[in-house]
GROMACS .gro file of C-alpha atoms in nm:
model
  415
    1UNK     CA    1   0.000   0.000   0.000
    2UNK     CA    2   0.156   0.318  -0.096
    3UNK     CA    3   0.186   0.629   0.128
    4UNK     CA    4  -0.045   0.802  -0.065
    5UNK     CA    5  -0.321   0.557  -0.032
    6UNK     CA    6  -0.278   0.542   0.326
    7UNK     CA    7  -0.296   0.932   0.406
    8UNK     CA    8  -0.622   0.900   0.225
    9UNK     CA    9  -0.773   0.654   0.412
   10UNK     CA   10  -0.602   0.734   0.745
   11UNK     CA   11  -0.921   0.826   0.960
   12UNK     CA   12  -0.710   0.965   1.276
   13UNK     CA   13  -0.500   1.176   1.042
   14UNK     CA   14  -0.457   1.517   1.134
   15UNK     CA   15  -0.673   1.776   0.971
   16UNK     CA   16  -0.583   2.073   0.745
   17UNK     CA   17  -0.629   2.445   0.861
   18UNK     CA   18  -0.980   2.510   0.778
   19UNK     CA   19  -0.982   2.689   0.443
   20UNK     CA   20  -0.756   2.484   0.290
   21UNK     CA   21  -0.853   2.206   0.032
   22UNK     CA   22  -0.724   1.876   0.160
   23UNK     CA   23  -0.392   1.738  -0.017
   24UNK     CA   24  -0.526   1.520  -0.324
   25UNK     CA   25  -0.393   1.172  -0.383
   26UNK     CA   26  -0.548   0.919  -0.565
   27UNK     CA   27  -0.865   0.704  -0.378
   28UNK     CA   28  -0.834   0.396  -0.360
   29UNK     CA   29  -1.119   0.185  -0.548
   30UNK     CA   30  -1.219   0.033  -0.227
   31UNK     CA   31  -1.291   0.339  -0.098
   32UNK     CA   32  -1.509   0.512  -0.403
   33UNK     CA   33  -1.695   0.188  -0.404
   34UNK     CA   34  -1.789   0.222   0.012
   35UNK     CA   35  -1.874   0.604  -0.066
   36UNK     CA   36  -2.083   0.442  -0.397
   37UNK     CA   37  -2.265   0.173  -0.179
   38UNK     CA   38  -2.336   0.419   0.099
   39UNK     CA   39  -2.473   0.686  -0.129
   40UNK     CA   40  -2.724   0.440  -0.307
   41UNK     CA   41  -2.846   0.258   0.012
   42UNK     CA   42  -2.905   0.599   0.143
   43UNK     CA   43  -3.093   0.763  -0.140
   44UNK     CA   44  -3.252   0.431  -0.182
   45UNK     CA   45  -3.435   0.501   0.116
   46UNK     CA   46  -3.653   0.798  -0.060
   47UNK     CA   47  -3.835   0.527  -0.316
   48UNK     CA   48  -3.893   0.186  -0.113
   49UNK     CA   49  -4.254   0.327  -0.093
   50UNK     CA   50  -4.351   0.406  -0.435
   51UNK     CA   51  -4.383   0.120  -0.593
   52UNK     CA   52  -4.619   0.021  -0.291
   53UNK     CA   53  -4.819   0.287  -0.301
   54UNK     CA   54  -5.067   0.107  -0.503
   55UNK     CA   55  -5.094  -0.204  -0.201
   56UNK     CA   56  -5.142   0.109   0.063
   57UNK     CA   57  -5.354   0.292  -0.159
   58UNK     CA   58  -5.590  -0.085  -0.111
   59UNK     CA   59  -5.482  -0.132   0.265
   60UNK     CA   60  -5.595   0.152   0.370
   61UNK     CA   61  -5.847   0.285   0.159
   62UNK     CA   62  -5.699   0.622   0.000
   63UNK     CA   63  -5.738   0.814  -0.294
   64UNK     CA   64  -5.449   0.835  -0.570
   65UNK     CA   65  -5.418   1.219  -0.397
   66UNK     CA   66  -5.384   1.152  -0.071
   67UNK     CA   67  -5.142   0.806  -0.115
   68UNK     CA   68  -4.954   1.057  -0.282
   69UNK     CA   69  -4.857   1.273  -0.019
   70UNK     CA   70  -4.653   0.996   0.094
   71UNK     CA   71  -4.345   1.053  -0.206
   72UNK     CA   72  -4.394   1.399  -0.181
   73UNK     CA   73  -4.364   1.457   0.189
   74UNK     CA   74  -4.022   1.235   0.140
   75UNK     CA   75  -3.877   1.444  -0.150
   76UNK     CA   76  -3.999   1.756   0.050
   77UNK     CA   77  -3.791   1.634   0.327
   78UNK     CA   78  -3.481   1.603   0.135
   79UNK     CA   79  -3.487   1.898  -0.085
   80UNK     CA   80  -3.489   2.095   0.246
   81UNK     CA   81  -3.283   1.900   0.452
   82UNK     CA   82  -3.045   1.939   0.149
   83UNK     CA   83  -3.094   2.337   0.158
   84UNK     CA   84  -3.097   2.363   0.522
   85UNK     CA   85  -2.848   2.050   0.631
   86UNK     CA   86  -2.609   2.007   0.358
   87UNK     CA   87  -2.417   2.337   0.377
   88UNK     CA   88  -2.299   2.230   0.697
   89UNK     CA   89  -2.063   2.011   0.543
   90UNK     CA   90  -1.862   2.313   0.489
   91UNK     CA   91  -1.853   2.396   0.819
   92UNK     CA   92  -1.799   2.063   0.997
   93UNK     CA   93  -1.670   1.716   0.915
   94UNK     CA   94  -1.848   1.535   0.697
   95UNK     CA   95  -1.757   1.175   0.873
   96UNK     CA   96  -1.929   1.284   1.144
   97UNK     CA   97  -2.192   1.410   1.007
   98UNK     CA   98  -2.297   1.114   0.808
   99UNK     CA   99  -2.286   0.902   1.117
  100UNK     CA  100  -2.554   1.108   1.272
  101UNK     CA  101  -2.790   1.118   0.985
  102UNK     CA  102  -2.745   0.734   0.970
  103UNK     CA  103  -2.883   0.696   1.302
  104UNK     CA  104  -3.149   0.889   1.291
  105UNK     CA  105  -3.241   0.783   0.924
  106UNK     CA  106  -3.243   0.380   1.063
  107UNK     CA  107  -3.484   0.517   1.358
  108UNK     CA  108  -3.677   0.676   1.045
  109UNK     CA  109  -3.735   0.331   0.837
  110UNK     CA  110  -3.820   0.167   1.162
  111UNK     CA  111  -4.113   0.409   1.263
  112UNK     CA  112  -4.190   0.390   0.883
  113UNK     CA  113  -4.224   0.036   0.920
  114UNK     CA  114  -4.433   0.019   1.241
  115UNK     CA  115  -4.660   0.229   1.162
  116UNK     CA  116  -5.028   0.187   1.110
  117UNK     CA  117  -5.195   0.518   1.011
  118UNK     CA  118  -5.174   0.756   0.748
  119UNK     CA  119  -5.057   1.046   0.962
  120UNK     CA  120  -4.789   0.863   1.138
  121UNK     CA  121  -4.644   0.731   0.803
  122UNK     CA  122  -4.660   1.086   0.650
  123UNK     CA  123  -4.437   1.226   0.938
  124UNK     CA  124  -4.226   0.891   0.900
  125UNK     CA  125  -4.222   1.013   0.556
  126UNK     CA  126  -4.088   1.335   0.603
  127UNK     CA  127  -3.819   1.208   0.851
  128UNK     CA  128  -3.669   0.963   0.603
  129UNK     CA  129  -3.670   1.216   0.327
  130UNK     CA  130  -3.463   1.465   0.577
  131UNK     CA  131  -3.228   1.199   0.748
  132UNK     CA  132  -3.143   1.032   0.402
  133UNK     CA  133  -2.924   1.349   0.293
  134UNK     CA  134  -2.618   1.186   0.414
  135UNK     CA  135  -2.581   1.083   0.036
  136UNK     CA  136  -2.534   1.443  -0.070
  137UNK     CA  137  -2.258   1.445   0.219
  138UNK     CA  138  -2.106   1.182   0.019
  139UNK     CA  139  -2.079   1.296  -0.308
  140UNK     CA  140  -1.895   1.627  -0.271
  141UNK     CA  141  -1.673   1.464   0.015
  142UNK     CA  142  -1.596   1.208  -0.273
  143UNK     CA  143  -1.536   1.581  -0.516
  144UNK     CA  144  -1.305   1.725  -0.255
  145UNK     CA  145  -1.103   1.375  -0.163
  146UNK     CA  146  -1.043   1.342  -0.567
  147UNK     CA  147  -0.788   1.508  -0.802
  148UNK     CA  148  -0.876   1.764  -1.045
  149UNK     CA  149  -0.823   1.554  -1.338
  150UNK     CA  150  -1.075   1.252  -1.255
  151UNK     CA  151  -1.306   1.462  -1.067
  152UNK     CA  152  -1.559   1.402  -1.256
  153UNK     CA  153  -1.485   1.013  -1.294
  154UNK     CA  154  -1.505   1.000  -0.950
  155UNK     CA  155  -1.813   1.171  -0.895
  156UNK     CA  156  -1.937   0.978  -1.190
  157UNK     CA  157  -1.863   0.676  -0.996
  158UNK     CA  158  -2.010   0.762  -0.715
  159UNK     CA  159  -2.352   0.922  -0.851
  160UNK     CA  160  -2.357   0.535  -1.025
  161UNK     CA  161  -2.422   0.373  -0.682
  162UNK     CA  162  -2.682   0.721  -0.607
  163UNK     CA  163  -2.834   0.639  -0.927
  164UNK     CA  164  -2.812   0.246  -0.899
  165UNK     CA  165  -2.990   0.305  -0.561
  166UNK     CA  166  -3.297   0.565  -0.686
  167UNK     CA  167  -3.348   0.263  -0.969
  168UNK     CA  168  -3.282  -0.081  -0.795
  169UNK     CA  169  -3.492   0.022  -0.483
  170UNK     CA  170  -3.782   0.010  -0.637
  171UNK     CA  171  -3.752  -0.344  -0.794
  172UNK     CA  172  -3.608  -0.414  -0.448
  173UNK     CA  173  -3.915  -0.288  -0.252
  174UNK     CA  174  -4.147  -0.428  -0.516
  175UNK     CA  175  -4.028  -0.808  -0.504
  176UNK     CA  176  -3.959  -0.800  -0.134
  177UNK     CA  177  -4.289  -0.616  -0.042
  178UNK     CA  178  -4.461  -0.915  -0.250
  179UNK     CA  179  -4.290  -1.225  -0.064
  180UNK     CA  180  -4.271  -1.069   0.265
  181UNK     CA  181  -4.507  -0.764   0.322
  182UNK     CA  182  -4.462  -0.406   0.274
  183UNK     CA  183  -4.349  -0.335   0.617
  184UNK     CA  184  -4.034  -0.577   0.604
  185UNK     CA  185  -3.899  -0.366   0.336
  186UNK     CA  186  -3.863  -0.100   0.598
  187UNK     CA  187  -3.691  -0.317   0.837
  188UNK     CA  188  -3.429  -0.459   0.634
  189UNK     CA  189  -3.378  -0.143   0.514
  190UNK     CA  190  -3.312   0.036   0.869
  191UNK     CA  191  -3.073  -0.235   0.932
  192UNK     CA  192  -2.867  -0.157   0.590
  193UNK     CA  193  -2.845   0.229   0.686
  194UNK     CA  194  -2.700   0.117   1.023
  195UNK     CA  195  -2.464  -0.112   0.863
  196UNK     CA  196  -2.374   0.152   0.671
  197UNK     CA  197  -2.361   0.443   0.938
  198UNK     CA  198  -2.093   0.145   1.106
  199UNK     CA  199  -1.854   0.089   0.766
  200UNK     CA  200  -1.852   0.489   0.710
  201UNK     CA  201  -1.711   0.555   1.020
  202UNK     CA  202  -1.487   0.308   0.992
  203UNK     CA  203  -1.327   0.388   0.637
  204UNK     CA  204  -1.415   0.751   0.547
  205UNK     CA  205  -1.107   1.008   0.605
  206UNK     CA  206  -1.190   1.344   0.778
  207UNK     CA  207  -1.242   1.592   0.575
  208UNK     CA  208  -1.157   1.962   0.769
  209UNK     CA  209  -1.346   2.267   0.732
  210UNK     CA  210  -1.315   2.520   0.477
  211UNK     CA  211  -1.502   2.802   0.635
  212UNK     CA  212  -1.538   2.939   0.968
  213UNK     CA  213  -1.898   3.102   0.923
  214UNK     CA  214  -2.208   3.075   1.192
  215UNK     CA  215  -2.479   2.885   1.039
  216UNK     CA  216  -2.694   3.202   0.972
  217UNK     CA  217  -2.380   3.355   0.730
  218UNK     CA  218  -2.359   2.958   0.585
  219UNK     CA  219  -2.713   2.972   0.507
  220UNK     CA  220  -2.671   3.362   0.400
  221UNK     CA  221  -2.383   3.290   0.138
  222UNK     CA  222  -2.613   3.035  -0.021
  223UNK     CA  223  -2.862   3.354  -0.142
  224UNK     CA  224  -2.497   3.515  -0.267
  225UNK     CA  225  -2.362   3.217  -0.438
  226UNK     CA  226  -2.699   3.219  -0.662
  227UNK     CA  227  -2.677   3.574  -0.748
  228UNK     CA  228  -2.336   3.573  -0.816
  229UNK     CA  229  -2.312   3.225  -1.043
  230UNK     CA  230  -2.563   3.219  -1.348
  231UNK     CA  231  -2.413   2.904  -1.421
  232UNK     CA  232  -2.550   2.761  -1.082
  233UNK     CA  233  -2.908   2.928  -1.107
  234UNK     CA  234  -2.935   2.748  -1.457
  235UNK     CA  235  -2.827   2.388  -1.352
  236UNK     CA  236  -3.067   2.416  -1.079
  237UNK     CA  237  -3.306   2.510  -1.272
  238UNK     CA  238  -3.280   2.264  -1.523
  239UNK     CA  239  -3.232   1.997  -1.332
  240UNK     CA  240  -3.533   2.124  -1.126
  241UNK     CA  241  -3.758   2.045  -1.455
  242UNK     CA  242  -3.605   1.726  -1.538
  243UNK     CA  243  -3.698   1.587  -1.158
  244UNK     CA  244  -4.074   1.744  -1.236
  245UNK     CA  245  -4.057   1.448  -1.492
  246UNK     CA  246  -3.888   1.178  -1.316
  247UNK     CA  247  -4.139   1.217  -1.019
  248UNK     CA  248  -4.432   1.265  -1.158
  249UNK     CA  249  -4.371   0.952  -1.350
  250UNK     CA  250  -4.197   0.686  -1.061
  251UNK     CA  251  -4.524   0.813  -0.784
  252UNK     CA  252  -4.767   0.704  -1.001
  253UNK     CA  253  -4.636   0.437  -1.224
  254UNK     CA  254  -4.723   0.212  -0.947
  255UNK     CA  255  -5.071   0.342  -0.916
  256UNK     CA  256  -5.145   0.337  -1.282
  257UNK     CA  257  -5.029  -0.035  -1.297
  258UNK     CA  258  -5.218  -0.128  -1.008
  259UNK     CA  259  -5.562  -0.015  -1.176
  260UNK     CA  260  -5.732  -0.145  -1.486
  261UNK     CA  261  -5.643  -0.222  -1.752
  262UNK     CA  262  -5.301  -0.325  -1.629
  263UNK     CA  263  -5.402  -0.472  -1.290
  264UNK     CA  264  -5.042  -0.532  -1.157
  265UNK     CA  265  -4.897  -0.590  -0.835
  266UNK     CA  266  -4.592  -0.441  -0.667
  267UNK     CA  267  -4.312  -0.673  -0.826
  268UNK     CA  268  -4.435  -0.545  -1.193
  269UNK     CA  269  -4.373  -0.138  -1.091
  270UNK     CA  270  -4.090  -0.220  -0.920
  271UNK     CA  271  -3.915  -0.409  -1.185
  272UNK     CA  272  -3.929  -0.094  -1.408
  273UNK     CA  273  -3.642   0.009  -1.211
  274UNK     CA  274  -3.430  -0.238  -1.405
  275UNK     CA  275  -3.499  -0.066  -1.754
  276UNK     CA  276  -3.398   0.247  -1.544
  277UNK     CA  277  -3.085   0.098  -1.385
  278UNK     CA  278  -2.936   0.041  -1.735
  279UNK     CA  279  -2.926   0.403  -1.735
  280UNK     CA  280  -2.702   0.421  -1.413
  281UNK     CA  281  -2.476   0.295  -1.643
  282UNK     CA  282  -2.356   0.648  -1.792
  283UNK     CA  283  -2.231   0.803  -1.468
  284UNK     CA  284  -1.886   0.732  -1.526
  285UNK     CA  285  -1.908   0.769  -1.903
  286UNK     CA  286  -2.081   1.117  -1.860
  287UNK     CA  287  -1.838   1.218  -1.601
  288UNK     CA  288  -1.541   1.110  -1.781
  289UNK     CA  289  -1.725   1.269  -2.114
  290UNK     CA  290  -1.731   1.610  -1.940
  291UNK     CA  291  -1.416   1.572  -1.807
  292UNK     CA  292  -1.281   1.583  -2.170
  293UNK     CA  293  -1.513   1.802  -2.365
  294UNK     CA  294  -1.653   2.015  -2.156
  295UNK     CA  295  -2.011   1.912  -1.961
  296UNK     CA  296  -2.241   2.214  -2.223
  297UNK     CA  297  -2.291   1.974  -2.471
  298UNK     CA  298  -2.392   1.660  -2.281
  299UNK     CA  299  -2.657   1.859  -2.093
  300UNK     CA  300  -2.811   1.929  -2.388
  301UNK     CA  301  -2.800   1.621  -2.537
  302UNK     CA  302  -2.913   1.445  -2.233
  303UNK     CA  303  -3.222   1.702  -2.189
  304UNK     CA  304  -3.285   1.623  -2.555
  305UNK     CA  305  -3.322   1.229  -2.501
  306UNK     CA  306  -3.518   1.286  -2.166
  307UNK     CA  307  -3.797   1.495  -2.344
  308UNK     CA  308  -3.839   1.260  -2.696
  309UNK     CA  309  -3.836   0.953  -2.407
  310UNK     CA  310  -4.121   1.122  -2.232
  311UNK     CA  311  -4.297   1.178  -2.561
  312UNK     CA  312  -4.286   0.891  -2.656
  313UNK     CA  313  -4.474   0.755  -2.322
  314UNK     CA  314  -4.736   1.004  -2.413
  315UNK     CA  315  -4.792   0.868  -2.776
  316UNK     CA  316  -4.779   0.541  -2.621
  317UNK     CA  317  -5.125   0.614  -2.420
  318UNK     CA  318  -5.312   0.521  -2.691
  319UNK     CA  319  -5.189   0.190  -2.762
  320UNK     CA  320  -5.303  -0.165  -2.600
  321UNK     CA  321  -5.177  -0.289  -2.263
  322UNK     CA  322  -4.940  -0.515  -2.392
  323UNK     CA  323  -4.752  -0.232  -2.651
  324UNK     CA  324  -4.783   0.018  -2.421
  325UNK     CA  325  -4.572  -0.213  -2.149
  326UNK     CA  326  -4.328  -0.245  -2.360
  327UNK     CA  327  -4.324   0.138  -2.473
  328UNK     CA  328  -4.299   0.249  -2.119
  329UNK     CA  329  -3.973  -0.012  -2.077
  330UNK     CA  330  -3.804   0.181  -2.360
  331UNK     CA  331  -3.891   0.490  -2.271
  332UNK     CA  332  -3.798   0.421  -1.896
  333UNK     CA  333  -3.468   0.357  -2.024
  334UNK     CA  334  -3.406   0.690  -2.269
  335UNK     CA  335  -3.530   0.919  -1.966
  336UNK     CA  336  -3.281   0.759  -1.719
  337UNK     CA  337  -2.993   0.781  -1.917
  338UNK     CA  338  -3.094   1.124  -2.035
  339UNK     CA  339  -3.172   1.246  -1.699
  340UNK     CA  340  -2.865   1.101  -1.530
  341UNK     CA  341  -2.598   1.180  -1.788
  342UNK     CA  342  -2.744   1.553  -1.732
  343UNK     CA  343  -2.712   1.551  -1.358
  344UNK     CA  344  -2.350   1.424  -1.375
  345UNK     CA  345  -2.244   1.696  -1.629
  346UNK     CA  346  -2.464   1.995  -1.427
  347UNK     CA  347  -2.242   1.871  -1.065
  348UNK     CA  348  -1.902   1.876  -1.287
  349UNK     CA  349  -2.004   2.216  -1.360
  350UNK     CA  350  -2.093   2.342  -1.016
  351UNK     CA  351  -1.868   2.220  -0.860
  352UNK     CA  352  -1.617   2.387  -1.093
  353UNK     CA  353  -1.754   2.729  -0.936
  354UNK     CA  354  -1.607   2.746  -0.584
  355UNK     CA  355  -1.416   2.449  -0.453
  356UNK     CA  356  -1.403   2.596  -0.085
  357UNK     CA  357  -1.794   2.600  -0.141
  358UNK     CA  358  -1.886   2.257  -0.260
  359UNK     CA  359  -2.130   2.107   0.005
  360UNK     CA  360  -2.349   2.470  -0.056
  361UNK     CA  361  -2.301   2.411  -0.447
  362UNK     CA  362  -2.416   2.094  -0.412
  363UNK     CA  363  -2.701   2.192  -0.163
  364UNK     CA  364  -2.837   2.445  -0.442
  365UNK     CA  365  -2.815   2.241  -0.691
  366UNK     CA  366  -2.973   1.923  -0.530
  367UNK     CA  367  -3.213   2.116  -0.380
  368UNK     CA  368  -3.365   2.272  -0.701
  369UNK     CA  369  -3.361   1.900  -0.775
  370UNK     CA  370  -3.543   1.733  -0.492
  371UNK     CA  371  -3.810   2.068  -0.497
  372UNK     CA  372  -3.847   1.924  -0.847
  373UNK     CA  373  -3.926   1.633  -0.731
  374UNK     CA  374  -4.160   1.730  -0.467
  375UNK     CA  375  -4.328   1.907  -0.652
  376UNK     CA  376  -4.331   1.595  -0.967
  377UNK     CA  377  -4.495   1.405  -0.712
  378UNK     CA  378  -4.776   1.634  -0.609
  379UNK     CA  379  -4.854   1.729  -0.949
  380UNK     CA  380  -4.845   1.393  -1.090
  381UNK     CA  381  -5.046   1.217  -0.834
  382UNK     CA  382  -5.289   1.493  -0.890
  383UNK     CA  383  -5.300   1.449  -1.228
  384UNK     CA  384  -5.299   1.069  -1.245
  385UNK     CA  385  -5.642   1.122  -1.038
  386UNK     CA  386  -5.845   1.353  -1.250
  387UNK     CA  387  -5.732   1.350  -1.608
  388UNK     CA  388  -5.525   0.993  -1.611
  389UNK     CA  389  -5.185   0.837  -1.676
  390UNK     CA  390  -5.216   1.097  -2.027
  391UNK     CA  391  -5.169   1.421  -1.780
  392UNK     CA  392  -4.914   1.246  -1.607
  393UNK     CA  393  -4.697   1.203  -1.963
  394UNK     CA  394  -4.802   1.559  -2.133
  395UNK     CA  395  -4.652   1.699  -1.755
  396UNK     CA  396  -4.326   1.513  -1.786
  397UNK     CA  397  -4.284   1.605  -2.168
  398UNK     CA  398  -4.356   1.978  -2.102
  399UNK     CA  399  -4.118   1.982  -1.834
  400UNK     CA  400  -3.804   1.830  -1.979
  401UNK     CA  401  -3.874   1.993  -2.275
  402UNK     CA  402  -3.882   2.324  -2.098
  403UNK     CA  403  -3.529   2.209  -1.908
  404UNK     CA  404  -3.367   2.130  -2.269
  405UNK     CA  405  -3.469   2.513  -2.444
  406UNK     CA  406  -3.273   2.575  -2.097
  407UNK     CA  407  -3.006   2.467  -2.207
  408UNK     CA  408  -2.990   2.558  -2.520
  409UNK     CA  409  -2.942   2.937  -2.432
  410UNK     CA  410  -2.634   3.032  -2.507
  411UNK     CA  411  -2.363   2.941  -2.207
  412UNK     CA  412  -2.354   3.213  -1.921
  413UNK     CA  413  -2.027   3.383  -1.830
  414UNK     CA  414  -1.964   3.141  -1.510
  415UNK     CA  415  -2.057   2.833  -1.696
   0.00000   0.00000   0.00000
């Protein structure tokens, strides 16, 4: 093991004066694979409910509206846990911080679990969605530990196992929920994040402080880092629109399949997550893409595949069950890899801005993301209710189409 690999890892290794970007030396691949693992059991821990949502929706007798306050009281969570927790990975270590959330997210899937009514899930709800933003901890620890030059591999790496975790929970949730019961899926999954919590602490290196600030100046500079980077306010936005999309289709995909004509159980919505996971795939080749030429182009290429995917669902409306399956497959896949090639290249541009900054980058950008989602979830479930599974499509075209003429526009002066 060479020197370099072992300051890395070192956990009791001194830290740097606060301000000052930790010496870079190259990870280790068992290390970017815990940070992977850890980032998509946590993030997994926002969808084990939706492709369940049509077995509560029976259990306990609720609308498609109100069983879908469940998603979006989770992705409400997170986008402001993300605005309101995530910058204080600037200010404090990240190892620690992580351990914390993975405490209190485990006592999160537990209550989730146990619980019996509709108000005590929602608040369970909400909990998981703000303890599970230990994965954006992750990611720009895993941006600050790497070298410039494979930054974005690394992060590309990384958002793989965030990615491989949004996709594979649901098939996950859906097969396991089916053998076992919904509520086991909770269980297990409280056990992973303290397993997890256990192996970070363990194996992640401290990362020091760059700032000094109070949390009211933290929370302050995140209004000046938007005005100031019109680079950062257009990411956000765009990939605010492109998580309209993705949530308004994955909260009611398992409602629509649970209803006629389809009549489908949990295992059939979950196991769209493994035309989705195919497009985890092109993390690292997006990363390592806008490593080399620049991340402009592959955001607009990967808006442009997200919005023809989604069209393509919405043509498909008219067709018989059996077509229209297969339709939604292929058009599962497209959107994935469009939408996750785009996220990769809008984080190797943030976090480009301000490297002393990167936790509040991150927070602004994720949170535009996760309010998109919220927001994809409420809409969508709405939708699905009074106009059908053709105002959930024309809702996620609209919107990615909207986050491709985005990008489009001409570069701004930060990009």
């Amino acid at each position: 093991m060479t020197s370099a690999h072992s300051s890395t890892c070192d956990t009791d290794a001194p830290h740097p004066p606060i301000g000052t970007p930790p010496a870079q030396h190259p990870l280790s691949h068992r290390l970017v694979l815990i940070m992977a693992t850890a980032t998509g059991l946590g993030v997994a821990c926002l969808y084990y409910a939706q492709p369940l949502l049509g077995v509560l929706t029976a259990e306990l007798g609720l609308s498609a509206q109100t069983v879908g306050y469940i998603p979006t009281l989770t992705q409400l969570g997170y986008a402001l846990g993300i605005i309101f927790l995530a910058p204080l990975g600037d200010r404090h270590d990240r190892r620690v911080i992580i351990l914390i959330k993975a405490i209190l997210l485990t006592a999160s899937l537990l209550a989730f679990g146990l619980s019996s009514h509709l108000s005590a899930l929602l608040i369970a709800s909400f909990a998981i969605g703000l303890t599970a933003t230990l994965a954006q901890d992750i990611v720009p620890t895993a941006a600050t530990l790497a070298h410039d030059t494979q930054r974005g591999r690394i992060v590309g790496t990384v958002m793989t196992g965030l990615l491989m975790g949004i996709l594979l929970s649901r098939v996950f949730s859906g097969l396991f929920a089916e053998q076992f019961g919904w509520r086991s899926v909770f269980v297990l999954a409280a056990v992973s994040m303290a397993l997890t919590g256990a192996v970070i602490w363990r194996t992640l290196p401290h990362v020091a402080p760059t700032t000094t600030l109070s949390y009211g100046a933290l929370m302050r500079s995140l209004l000046a880092l938007i005005r100031e980077h019109s680079a950062l306010r257009r990411a956000a936005l765009a990939q605010g629109l492109l998580s309209v999309a993705f949530s308004a289709f994955w909260s009611t995909l398992a409602v629509m399949l649970h209803a006629e004509p389809f009549e489908m159980g949990s295992a059939v919505a979950g196991a769209f997550g493994l035309a989705g996971a195919a497009g985890a795939l092109i993390a690292p080749i997006a990363g390592h893409l806008a490593d080399r030429h620049g991340p402009q182009a592959v955001t607009r290429v990967g808006t442009a595949v997200t919005t023809v995917s989604f069209a393509l669902m919405c043509a498909g409306v008219w067709l018989a069950p059996t077509p229209q399956l297969v339709v939604l497959a292929v058009a599962t896949l497209g959107f994935d890899l469009g939408l996750q090639g785009t996220l990769i290249a809008h984080q190797t541009i943030v976090y480009g801005i301000a490297p002393e900054a990167r936790a509040r980058l991150n927070a602004i950008l994720l949170g535009g993301m996760f309010i998109g989602m919220s927001l994809g979830s409420a809409i969508g479930s709405l939708l699905l209710d009074r106009f059908g599974w053709l105002g959930v499509t024309l809702l996620a075209t609209a919107a990615a189409g909207s986050a491709f003429c985005l990008r489009m526009l001409p570069p701004p002066r930060s990009a």
